[in-house]
XYZ file of C-alpha atoms in Angstrom:
568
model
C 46.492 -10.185 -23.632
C 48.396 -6.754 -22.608
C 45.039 -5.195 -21.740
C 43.849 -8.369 -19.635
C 47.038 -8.495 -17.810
C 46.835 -4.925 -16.958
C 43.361 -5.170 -15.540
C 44.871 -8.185 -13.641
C 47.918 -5.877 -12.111
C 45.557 -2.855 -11.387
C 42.861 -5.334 -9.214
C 45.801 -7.098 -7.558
C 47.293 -4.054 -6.452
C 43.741 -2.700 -5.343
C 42.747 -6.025 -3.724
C 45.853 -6.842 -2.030
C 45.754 -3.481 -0.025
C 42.012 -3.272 1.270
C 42.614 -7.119 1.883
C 45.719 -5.795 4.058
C 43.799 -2.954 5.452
C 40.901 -5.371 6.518
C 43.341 -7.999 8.125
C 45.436 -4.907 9.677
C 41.863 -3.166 11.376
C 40.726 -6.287 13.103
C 44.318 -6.596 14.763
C 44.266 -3.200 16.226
C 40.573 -3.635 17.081
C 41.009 -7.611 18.244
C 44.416 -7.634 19.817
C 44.217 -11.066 17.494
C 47.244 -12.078 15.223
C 45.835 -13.525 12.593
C 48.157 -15.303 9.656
C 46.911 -14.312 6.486
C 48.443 -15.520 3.470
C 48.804 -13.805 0.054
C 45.622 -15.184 -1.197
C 43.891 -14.979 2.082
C 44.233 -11.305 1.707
C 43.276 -10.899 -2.225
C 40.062 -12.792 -1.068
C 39.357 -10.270 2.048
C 40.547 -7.251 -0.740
C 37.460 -8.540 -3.055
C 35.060 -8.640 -0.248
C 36.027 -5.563 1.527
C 36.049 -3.953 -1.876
C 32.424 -4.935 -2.648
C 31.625 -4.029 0.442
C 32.194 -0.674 0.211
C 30.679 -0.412 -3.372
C 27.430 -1.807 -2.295
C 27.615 1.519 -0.084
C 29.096 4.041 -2.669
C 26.106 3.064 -5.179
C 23.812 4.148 -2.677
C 24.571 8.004 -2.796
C 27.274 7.801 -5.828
C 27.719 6.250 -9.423
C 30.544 3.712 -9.853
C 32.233 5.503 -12.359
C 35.854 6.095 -13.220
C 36.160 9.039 -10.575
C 35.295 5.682 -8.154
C 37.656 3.705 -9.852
C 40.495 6.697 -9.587
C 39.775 6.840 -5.770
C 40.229 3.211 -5.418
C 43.712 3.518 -7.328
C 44.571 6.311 -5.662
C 44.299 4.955 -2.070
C 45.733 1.700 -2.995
C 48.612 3.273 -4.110
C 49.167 5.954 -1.403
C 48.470 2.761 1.170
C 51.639 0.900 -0.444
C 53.959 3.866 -0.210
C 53.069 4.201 3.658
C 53.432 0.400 4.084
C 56.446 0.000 1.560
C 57.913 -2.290 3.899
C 55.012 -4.346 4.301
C 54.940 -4.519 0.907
C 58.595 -5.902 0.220
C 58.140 -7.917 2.497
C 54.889 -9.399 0.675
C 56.929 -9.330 -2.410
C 59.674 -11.472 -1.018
C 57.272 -14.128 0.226
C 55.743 -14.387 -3.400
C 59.005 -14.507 -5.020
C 60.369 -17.529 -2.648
C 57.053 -19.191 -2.764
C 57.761 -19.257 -5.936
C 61.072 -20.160 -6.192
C 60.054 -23.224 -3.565
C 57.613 -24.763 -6.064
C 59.130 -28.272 -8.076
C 59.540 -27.721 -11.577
C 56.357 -29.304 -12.507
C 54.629 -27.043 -10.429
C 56.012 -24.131 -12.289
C 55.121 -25.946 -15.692
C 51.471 -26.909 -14.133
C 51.468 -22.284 -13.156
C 52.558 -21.490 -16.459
C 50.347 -23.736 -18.496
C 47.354 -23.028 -16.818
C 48.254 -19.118 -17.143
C 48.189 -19.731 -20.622
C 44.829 -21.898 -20.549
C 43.385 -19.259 -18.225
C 44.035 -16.204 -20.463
C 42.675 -17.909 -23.782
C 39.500 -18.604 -22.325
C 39.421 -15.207 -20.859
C 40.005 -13.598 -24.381
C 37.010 -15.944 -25.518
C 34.227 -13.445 -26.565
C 31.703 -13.190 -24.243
C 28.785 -16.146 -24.089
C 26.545 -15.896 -21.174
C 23.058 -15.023 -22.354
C 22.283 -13.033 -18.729
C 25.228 -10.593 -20.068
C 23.101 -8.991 -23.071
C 19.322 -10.263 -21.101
C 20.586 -8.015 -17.962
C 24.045 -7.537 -16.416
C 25.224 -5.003 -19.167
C 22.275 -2.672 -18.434
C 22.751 -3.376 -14.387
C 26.216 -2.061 -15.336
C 25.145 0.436 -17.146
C 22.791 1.703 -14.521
C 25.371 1.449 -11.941
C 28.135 3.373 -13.534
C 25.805 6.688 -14.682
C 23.769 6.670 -11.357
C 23.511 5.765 -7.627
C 20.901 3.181 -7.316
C 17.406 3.752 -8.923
C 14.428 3.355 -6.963
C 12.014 1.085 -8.266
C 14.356 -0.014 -11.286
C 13.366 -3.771 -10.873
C 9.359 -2.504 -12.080
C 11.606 -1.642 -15.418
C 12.738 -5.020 -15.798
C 12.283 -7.352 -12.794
C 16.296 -8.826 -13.219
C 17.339 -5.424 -12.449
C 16.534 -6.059 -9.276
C 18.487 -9.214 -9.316
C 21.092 -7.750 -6.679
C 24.781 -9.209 -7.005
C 27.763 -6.928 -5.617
C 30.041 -9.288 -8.293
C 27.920 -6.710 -10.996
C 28.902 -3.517 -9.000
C 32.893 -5.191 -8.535
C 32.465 -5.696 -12.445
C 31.178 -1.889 -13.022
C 34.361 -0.560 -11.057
C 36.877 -2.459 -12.977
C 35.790 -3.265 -16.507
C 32.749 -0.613 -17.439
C 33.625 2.426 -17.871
C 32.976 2.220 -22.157
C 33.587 6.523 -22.377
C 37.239 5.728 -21.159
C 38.376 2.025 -22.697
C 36.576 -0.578 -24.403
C 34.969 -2.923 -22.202
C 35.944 -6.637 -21.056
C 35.358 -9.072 -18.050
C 38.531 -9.751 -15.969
C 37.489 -10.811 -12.642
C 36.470 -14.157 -12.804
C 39.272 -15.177 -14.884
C 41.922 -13.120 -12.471
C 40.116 -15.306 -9.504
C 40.232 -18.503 -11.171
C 43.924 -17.879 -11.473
C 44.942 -16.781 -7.793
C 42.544 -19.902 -6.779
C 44.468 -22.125 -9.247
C 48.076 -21.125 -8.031
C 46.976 -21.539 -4.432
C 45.690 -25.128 -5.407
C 49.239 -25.586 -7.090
C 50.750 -24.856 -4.262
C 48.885 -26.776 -2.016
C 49.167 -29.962 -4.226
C 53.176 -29.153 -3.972
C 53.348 -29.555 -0.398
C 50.603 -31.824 0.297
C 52.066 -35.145 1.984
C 49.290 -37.523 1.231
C 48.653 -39.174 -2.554
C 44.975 -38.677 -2.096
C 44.883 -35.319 -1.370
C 47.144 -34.412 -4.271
C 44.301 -36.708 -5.939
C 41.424 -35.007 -5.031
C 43.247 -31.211 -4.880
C 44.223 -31.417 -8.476
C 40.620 -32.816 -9.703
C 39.546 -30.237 -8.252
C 41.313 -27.453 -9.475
C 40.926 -28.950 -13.385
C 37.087 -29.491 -13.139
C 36.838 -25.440 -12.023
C 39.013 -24.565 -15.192
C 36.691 -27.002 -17.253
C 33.461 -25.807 -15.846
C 33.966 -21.972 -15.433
C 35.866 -22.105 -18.920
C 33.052 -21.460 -20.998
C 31.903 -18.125 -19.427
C 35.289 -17.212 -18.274
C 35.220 -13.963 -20.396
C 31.558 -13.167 -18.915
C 29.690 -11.241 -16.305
C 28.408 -14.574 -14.471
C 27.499 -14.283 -10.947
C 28.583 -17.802 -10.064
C 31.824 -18.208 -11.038
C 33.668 -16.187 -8.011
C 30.720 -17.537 -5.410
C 31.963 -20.983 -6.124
C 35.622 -20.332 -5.827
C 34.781 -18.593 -2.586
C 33.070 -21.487 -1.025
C 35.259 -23.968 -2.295
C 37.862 -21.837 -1.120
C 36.648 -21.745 2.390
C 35.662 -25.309 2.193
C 39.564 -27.028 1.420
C 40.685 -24.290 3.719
C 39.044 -25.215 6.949
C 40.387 -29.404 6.089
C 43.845 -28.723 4.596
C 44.945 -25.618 7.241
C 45.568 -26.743 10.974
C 44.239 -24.307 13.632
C 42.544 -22.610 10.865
C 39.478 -21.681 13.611
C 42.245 -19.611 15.782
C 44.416 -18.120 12.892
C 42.004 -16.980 10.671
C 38.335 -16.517 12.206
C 38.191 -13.389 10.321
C 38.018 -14.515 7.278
C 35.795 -17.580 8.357
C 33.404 -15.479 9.385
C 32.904 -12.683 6.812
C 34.126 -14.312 3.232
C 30.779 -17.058 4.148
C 28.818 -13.740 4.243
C 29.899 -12.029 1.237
C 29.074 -14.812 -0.796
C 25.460 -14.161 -0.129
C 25.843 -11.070 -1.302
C 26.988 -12.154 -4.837
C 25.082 -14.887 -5.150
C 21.909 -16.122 -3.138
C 22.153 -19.379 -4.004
C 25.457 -19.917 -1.567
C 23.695 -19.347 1.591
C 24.760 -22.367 3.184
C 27.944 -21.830 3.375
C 27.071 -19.559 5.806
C 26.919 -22.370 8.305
C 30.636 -22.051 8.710
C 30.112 -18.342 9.605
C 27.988 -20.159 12.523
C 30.243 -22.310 13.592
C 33.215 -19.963 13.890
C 31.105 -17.454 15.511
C 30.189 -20.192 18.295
C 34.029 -21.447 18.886
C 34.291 -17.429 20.109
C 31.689 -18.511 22.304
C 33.197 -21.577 23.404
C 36.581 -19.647 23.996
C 34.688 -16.637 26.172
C 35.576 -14.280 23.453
C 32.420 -12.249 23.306
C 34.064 -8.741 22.512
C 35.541 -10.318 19.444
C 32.167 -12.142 18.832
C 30.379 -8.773 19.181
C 33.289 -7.209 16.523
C 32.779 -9.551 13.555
C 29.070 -9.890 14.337
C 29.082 -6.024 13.465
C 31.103 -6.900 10.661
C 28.738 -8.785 9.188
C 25.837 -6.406 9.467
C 28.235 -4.054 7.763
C 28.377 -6.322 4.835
C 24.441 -6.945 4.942
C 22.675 -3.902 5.326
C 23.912 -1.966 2.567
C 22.716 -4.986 0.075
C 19.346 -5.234 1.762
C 19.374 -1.756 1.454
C 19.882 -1.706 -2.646
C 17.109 -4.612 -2.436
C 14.511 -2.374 -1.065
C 15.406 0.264 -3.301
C 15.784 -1.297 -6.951
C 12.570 -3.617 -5.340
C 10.594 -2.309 -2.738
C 11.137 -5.925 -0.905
C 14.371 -6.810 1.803
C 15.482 -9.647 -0.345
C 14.548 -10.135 -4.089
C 12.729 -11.843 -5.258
C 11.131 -13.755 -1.785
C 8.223 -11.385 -1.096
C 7.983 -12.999 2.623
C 9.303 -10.526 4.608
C 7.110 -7.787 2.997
C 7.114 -5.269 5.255
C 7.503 -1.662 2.999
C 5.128 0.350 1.415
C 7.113 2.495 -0.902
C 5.503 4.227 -4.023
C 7.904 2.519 -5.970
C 7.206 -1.138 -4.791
C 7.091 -3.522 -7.491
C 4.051 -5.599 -7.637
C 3.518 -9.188 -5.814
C 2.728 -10.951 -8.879
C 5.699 -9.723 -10.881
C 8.257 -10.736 -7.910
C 6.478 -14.289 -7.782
C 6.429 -14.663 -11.204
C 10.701 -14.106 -11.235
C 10.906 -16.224 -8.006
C 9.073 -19.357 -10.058
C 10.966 -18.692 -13.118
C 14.451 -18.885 -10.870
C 12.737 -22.444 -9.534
C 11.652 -23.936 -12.530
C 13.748 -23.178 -15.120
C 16.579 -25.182 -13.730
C 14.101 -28.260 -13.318
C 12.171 -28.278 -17.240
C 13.810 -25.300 -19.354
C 11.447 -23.542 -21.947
C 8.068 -24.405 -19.920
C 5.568 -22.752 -18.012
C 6.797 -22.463 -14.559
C 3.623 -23.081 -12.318
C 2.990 -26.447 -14.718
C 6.312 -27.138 -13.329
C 6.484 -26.313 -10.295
C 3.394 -28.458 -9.464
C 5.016 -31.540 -11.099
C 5.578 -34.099 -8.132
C 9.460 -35.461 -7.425
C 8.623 -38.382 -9.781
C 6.960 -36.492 -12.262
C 10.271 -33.469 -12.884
C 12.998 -35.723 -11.905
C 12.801 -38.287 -14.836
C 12.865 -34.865 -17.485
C 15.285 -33.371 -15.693
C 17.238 -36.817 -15.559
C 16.970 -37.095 -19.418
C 18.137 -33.169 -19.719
C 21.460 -33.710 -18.146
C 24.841 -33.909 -19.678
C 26.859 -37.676 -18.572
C 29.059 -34.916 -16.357
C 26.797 -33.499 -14.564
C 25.215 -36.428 -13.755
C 28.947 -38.256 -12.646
C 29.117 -35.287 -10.459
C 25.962 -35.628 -8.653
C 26.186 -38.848 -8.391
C 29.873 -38.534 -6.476
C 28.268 -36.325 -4.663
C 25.289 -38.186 -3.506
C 27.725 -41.490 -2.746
C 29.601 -39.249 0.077
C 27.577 -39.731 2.416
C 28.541 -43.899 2.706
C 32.360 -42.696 2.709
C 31.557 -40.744 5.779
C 29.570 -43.557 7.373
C 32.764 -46.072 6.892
C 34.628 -43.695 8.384
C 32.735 -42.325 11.419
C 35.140 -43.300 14.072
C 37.658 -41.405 12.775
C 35.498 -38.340 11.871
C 33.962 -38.000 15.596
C 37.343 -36.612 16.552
C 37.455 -33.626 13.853
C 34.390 -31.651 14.371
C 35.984 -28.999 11.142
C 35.557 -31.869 9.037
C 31.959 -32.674 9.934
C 31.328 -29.376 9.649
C 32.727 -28.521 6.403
C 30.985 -32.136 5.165
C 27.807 -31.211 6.659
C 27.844 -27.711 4.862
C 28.842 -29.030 1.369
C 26.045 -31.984 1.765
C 23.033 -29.509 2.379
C 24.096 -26.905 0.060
C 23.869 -30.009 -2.491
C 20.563 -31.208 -1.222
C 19.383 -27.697 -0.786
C 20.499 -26.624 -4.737
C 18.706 -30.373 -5.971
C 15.608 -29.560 -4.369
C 15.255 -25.659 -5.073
C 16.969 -24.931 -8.592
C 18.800 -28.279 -9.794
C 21.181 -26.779 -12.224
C 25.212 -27.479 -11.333
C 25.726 -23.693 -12.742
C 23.646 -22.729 -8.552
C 25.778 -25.448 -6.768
C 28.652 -26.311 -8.226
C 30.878 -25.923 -5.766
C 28.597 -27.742 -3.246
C 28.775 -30.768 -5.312
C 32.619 -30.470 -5.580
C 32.981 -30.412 -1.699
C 30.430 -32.912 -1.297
C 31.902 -35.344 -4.082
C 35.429 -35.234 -3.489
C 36.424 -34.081 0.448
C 35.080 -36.714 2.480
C 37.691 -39.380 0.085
C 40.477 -36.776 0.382
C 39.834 -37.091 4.547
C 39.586 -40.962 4.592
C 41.539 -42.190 2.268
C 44.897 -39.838 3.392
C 44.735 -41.446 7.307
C 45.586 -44.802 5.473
C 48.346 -43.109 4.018
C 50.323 -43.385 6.776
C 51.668 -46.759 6.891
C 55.493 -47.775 5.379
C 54.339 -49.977 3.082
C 51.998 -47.488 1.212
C 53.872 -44.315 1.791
C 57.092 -46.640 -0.536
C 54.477 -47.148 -3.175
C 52.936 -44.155 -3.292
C 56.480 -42.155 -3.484
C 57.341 -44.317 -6.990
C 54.234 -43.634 -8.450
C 54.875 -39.628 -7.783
C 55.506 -38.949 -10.997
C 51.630 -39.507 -12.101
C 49.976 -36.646 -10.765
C 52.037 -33.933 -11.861
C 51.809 -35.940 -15.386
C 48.109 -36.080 -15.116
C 47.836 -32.391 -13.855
C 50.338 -30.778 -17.193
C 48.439 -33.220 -19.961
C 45.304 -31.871 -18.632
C 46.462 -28.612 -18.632
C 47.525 -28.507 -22.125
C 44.009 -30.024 -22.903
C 42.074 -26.914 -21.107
C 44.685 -25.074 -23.063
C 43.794 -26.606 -26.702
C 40.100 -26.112 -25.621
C 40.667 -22.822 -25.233
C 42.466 -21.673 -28.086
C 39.468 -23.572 -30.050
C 37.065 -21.652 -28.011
C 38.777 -18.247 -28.682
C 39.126 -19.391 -32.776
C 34.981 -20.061 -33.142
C 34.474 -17.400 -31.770
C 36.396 -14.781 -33.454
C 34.974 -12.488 -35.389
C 36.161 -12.798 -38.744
C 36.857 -9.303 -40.145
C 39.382 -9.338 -36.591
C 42.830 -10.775 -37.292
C 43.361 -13.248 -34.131
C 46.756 -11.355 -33.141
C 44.896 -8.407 -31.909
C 44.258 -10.649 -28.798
C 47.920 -10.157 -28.142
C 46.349 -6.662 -26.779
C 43.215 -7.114 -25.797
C 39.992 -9.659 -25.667
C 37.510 -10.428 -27.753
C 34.765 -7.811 -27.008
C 31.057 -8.551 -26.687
C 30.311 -6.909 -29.995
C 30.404 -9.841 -31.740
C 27.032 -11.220 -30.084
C 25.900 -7.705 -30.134
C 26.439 -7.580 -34.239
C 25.113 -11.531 -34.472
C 21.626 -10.681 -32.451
C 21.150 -7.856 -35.102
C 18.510 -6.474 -32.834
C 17.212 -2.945 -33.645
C 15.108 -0.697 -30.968
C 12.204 0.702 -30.748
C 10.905 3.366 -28.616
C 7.466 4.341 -26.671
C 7.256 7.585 -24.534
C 6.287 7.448 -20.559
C 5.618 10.799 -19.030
C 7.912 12.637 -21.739
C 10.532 9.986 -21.692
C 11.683 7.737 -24.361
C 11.756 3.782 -22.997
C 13.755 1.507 -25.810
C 12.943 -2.149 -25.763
C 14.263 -4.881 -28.480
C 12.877 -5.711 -31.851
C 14.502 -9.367 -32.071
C 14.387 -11.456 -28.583
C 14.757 -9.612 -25.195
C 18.159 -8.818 -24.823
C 19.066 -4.743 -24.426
C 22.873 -5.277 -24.113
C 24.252 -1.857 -23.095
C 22.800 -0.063 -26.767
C 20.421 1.775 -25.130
C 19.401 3.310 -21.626
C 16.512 2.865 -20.601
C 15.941 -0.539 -22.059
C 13.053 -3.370 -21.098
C 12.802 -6.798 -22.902
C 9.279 -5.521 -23.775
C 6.462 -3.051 -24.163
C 4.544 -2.269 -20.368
C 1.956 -0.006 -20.243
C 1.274 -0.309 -16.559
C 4.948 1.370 -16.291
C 5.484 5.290 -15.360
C 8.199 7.285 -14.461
C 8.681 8.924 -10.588
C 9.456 12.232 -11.706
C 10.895 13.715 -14.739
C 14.464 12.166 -14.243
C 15.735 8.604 -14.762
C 17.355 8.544 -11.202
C 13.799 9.156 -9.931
C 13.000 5.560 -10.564
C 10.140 3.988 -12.126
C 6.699 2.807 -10.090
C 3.925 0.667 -11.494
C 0.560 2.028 -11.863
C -2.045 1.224 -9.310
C -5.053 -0.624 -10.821
């Protein structure tokens, strides 16, 4: 717990000032005033942050000397701005001291929950299949040409791996654990929290502290882990309450409309859509005349995209990996069209018919994949998709009332296609969660609170206040129970459980379970280690491939040369 909190305190502090940097830049350079909250600014920190990592890796390892540099200017940037930072303090403290008493028990028990399943060891089978060795790779050398021909996930390109290298991989210096997902589940909780304690309407209380409890129950599990999709999700859903709770939200805070939509792409492709709302701010500039500021944050957002495209090409050969479409390079170190398409099918069908071959599946008609994939599901993913697909009548009913807020439409319209779009591509809830969220619960937050406003319901709805704080703690304490059971399976049993006062679980214990042993083959003088027992490398050896490839060869006689694929 004492290590986990102080990779919590080291990302705040690093967050919170390139967040306050970022806001603090476009006001000099818009002449706009922007109100940016406390977690407004952690969530520019993160993508500012990865932003300039996806650059870094490009000429430089992410190693400590990175991580130091980070520190360092954080640090120096909070001396110069002491008074900016008291003065964030202060608003903190009497936020804090503002919240009702079963807010502070709802913040304190879901700290609790939050850091148990973040002590969980970690579960996510990508972790040992690639991440580790993407993390590996990142933290001993700038990006590899060509490293995708080693292992076609490696090309897999997610700056959440690179934020994960900075913070938590550095294994020469401390051992290694995964705090970023869990530290963002907790800033996203707290806001919720807060939100729920000021929140005038029943229904939005409702729907805010569903919500909040389904993200601790779904992201629980892999809490502790590398995933990709965990901070995506609370990005977009992030965005998506935002632009309905926050009024004027389109002239306070356009920055971060405009550029957190875009930085999701870069962690996870799958969140796309939610780029829509990165359109629709960027026309309201239009609407308002405000091209130079249009201009501004449309260079912003080639800032954030051309360094990733940039690692795509390189670890690939191809702008965006794996959709050979735009295939437009000839590089030595290209990776081959039928190894791309065969990772693109695999990302398709998998989610669809698990453990079968993915062109059989693929070429299964709606009715044919549907049915399996019905039969597959658990009875809450199903409830969820099913909320989600119902939204649409709730809108309908109340269309009147919706023609007059064009956010809400917007936000709807986003959160119903990025559902549609995740069924249709890759139907697993682990792609689109947070589409299905948005989609299932928003539009009954919306209608239901403009009935809220008559005497008669307002009286009843102010005795039965009690219920959702009540419902919101005895969850809670549930998610907490879950995930002290989670953390007790899982321990390893020559570990006493009190060393998790100090620190996490670590991800030896899958390591030691898998048993795997490596063995070796030698490509132009260099030793290439690959996995006796399944396909999963971990971080026990560099450089590792699930299996034996003979078509493989080295660049040069370095590792940071890259690797090609021989030419038939």
């Amino acid at each position: 717990m004492l290590a986990l909190l102080c990779s919590w305190l080291m990302m705040v502090l690093v967050f919170l000032a390139f967040g306050d940097m970022t806001s603090s830049l476009w006001h000099n350079i818009s002449k706009k005033k922007d109100k940016y909250s406390f977690f407004d600014s952690f969530w520019l920190g993160i993508c500012s942050t990865g932003v300039l990592l996806s650059v870094i890796s490009i000429f430089s390892p992410i190693n400590i000397y990175i991580l130091a540099l980070f520190i360092s200017i954080s640090i120096v940037y909070w001396i110069i701005k002491r008074k900016r930072l008291g003065a964030l303090y202060e608003t903190i403290s009497t936020g804090l001291a503002e919240l009702s008493i079963w807010s502070k028990v709802a913040l304190a028990i879901s700290f609790v929950a939050i850091f148990l399943l973040a002590s969980t060891t970690p579960l996510l089978y990508d972790e040992g299949l690639y991440h580790l060795q993407t993390m590996m790779w990142s933290e001993q050398y700038s990006v590899v040409p060509g490293l995708g021909n080693l292992h076609g996930r490696l090309a897999f390109n997610s700056n959440f791996l690179l934020l994960s290298t900075l913070f938590n991989y550095h294994p020469d210096f401390y051992p290694c654990f995964f705090s970023i997902n869990s530290l963002s589940l907790f800033v996203f909780t707290t806001w919720l929290i807060v939100k729920i304690s000021k929140s005038e309407y029943f229904v939005q209380k409702a729907m805010l502290s569903i919500i909040m409890l389904l993200c601790i129950f779904s992201f629980g599990i892999y809490l502790s882990s590398t995933s990709t999709d965990i901070l995506a999700h609370i990005l977009i859903i992030y965005i998506l309450l935002s632009c309905i709770i926050e009024k004027n939200i389109l002239q306070d805070k356009i920055l971060m409309l405009v550029i957190l939509p875009i930085f999701c792409i870069t962690l996870k492709l799958s969140s796309a859509l939610i780029c829509l709302i990165s359109i629709f701010s960027l026309i309201s500039l239009i609407r308002n005349n405000e091209y130079k500021n249009l201009l501004i944050l449309m260079g912003i957002c080639a800032i954030i995209i051309i360094p990733w495209c940039t690692r795509f090409i390189i670890l690939s050969g191809y702008l965006v990996y794996p959709f050979p479409a735009i295939d437009i390079f000839g590089f030595d170190w290209k990776m081959p069209i039928e190894q791309v398409l065969e990772e693109k099918n695999a990302a398709y069908a998998w989610p669809r018919i698990p453990n079968e071959d993915p062109i059989k599946v693929l070429n299964m008609p709606l009715t044919e994949w549907v049915p399996i994939w019905l039969k597959n599901q658990s009875f809450y993913n199903l409830a969820l998709y099913l909320l989600a697909l119902v939204s649409p009548i709730i809108v309908l009913v109340c269309n009147k009332v919706l023609r007059r807020n064009s956010i809400f439409i917007v936000v709807w319209v986003t959160a119903i296609f990025g559902y549609l779009f995740g069924f249709f591509t890759a139907p697993d809830p682990r792609f689109s969660f947070s589409f299905i969220i948005c989609s299932a619960f928003i539009p009954y937050m919306f209608f239901f609170s403009q009935e809220e406003n008559s005497l008669m319901i307002k009286s009843f709805l102010k005795k039965i206040g009690f219920v959702i704080p009540s419902f919101i703690i005895l969850s809670m304490i549930l998610l907490t129970y879950m995930g002290y059971s989670q953390v007790k399976y899982y321990q390893d049993p020559n570990i006493p459980i009190y060393t998790l006062l100090y620190k996490p679980q670590s991800i030896d214990y899958k390591k030691n379970e898998k048993d795997s042993k490596f063995l070796e083959y030698n490509i132009n003088n260099s030793t290439i280690y690959y996995p006796d027992n399944g396909n999963q490398c971990f971080d026990q050896c560099l450089p590792c491939m699930p299996y034996p490839n003979n078509k493989l060869e080295m660049r040069g006689e370095r590792l940071n040369q890259g690797f090609k694929t021989k030419q038939n």
